[in-house]
mmCIF file of C-alpha atoms in Angstrom:
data_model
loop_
_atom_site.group_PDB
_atom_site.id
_atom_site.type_symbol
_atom_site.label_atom_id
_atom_site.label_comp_id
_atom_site.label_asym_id
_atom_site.label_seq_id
_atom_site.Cartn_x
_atom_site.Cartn_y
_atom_site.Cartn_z
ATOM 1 C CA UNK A 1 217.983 99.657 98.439
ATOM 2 C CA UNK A 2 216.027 101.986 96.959
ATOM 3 C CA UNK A 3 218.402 104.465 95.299
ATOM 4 C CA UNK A 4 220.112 100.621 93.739
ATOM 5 C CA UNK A 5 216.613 99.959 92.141
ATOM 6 C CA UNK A 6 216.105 103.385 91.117
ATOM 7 C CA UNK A 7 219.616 104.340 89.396
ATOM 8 C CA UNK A 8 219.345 105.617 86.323
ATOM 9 C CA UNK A 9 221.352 102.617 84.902
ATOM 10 C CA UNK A 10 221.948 102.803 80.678
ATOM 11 C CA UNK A 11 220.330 106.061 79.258
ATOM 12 C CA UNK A 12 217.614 105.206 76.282
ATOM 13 C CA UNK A 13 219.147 105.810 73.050
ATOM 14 C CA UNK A 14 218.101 109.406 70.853
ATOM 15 C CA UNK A 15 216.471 108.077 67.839
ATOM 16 C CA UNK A 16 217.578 111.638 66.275
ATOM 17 C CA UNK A 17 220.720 110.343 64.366
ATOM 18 C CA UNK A 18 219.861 106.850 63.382
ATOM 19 C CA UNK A 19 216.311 108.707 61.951
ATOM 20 C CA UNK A 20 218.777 110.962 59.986
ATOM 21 C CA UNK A 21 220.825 108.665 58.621
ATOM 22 C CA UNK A 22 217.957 106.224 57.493
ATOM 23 C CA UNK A 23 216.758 109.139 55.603
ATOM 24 C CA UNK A 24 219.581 110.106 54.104
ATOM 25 C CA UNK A 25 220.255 106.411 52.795
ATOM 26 C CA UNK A 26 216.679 106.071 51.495
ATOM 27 C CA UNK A 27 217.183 109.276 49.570
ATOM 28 C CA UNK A 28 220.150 108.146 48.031
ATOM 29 C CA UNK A 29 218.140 104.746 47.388
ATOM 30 C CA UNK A 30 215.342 107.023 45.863
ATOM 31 C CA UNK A 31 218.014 109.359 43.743
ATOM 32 C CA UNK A 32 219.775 106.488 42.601
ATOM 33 C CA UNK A 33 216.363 104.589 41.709
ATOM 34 C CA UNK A 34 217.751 101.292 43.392
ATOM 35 C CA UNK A 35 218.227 99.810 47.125
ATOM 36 C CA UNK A 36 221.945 100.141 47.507
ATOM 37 C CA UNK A 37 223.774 96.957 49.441
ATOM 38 C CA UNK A 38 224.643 97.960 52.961
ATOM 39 C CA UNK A 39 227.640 95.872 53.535
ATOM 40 C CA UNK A 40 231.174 95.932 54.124
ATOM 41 C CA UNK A 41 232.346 95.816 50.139
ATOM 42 C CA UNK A 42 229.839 98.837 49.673
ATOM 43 C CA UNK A 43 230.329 101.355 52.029
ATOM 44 C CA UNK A 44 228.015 104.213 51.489
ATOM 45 C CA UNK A 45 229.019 107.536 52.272
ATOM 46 C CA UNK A 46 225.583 109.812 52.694
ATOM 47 C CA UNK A 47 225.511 113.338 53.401
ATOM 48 C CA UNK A 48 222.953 114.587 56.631
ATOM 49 C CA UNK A 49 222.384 117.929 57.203
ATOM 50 C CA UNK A 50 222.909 118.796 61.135
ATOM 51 C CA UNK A 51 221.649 122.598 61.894
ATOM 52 C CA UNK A 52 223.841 124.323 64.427
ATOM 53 C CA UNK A 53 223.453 127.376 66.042
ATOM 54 C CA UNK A 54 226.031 129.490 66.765
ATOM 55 C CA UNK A 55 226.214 132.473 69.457
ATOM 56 C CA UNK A 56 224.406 134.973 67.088
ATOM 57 C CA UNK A 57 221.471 133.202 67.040
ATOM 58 C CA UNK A 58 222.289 131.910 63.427
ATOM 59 C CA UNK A 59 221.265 128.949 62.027
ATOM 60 C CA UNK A 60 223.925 126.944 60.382
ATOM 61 C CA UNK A 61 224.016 123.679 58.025
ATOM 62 C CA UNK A 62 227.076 121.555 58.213
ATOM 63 C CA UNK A 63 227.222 119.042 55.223
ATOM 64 C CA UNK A 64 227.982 115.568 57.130
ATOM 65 C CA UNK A 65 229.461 112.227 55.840
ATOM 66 C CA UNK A 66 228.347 108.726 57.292
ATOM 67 C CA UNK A 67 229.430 105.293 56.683
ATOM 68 C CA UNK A 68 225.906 103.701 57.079
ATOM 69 C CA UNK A 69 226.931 100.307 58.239
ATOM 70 C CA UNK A 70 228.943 101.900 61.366
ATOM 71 C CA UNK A 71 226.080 104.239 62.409
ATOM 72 C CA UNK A 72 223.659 101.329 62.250
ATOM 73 C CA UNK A 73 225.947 98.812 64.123
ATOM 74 C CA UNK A 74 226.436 101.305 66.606
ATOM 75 C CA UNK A 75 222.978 102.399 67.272
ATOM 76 C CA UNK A 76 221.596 98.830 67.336
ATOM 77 C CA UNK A 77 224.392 98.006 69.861
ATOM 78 C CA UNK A 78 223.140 101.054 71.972
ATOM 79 C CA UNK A 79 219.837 100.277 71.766
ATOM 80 C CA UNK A 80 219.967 96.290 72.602
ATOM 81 C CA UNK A 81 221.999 97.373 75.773
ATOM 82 C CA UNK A 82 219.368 99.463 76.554
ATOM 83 C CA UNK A 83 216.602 97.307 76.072
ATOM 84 C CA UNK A 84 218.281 94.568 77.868
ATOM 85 C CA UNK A 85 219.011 96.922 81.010
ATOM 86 C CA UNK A 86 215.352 98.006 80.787
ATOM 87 C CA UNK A 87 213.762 94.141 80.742
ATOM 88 C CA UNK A 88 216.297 92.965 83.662
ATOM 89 C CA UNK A 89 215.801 96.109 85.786
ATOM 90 C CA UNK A 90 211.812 96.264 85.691
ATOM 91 C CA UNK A 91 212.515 92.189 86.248
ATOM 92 C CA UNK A 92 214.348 92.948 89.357
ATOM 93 C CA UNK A 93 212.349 95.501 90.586
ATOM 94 C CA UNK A 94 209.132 93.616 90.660
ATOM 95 C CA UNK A 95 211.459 90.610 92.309
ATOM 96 C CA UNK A 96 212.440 92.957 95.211
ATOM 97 C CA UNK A 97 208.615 94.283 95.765
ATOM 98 C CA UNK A 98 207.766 90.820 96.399
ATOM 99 C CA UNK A 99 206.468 88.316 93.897
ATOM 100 C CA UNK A 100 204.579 85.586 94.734
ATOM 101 C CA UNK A 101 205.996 81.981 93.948
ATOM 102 C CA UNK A 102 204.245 81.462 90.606
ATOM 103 C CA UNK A 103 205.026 84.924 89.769
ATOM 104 C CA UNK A 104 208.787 84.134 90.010
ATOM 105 C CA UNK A 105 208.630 80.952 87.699
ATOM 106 C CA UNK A 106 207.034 83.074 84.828
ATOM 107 C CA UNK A 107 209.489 85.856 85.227
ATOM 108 C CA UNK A 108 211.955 84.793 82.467
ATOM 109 C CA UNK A 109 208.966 84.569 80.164
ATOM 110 C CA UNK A 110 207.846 88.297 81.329
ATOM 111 C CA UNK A 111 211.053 89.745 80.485
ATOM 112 C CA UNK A 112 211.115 87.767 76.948
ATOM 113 C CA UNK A 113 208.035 89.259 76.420
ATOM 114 C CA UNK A 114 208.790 92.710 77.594
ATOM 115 C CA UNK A 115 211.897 92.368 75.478
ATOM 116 C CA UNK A 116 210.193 92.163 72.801
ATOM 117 C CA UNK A 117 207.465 94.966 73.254
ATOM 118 C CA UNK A 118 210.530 97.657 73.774
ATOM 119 C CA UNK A 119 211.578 96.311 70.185
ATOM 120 C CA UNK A 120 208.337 96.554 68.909
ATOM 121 C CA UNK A 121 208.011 100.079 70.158
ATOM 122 C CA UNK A 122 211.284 100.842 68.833
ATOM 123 C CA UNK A 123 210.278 99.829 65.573
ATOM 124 C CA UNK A 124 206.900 102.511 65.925
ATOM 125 C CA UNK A 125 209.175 105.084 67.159
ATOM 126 C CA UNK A 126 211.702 104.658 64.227
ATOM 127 C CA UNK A 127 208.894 104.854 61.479
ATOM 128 C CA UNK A 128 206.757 107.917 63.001
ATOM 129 C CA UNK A 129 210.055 109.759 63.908
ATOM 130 C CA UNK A 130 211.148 109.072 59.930
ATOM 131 C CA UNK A 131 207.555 109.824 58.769
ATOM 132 C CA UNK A 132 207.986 113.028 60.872
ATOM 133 C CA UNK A 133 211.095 114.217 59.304
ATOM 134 C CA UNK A 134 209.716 113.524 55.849
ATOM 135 C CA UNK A 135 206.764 115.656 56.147
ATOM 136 C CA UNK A 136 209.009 118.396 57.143
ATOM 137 C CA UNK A 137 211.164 118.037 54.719
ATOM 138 C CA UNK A 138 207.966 118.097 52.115
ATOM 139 C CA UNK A 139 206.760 121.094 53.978
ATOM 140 C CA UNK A 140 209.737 123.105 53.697
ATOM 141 C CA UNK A 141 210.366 121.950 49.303
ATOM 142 C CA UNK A 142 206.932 122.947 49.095
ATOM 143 C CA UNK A 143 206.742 126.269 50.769
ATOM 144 C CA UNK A 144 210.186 127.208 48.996
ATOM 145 C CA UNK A 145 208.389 127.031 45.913
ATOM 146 C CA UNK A 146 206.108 130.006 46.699
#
């Protein structure tokens, strides 16, 4: 019973390449001067920069291209399978420990609401890890100026 409740299940989602992506479509919004559409009839192409290293200890930059819509449906799909697994499993989990009566009639509404926090949080995660990459890409446009 214990290694059911306790399987790893549906890995969290990196937040790396949808980050990457959002900030390569806002600074094509930004060069551009204009929010471009994402939708079907205008498929954006954005470059990303993705640093490899090789066996030399080398950094490398390989120039990217991204169809925005895709990597967004894909990552949301990821991430609402996730978040789904997540709410059912701690659900079930506190089931099997051994809820009271009352406890069980509210735990629909528990797992709405928990649900809706990993969303929330999700949200928070997106914007700090964006903020993050922005004031490293600052840093490094600044300091290449000296």
């Amino acid at each position: 019973l214990w290694r059911a409740t306790h399987h790893p299940g549906v890995r969290k989602p990196p937040l790396d390449r949808i980050v990457q992506v959002g900030h390569a479509y806002e600074s094509l919004a930004r060069e551009r001067n204009y929010v471009t559409c994402i939708n079907v009839e205008a498929t954006l192409r954005v470059g990303i920069r993705n640093k490899m290293v090789s066996s030399d200890d080398m950094v490398l930059e390989q120039q990217e291209t991204v169809d925005v819509p895709s990597e967004v449906v894909a990552f949301a799909h990821d991430y609402a399978g996730w978040i789904s697994y997540q709410a059912d499993h701690e659900s079930l989990q506190r089931l099997i420990a051994g809820m009271t009566q009352e406890e069980q009639v509210y735990a629909e509404d528990d797992m709405l609401e928990r649900r809706a926090g990993l969303c929330e949080e999700l949200k928070s995660d997106v914007g700090a890890a964006l903020e993050k990459l922005i004031a490293e890409e600052r840093g490094v446009v600044s300091t290449r100026g000296l």
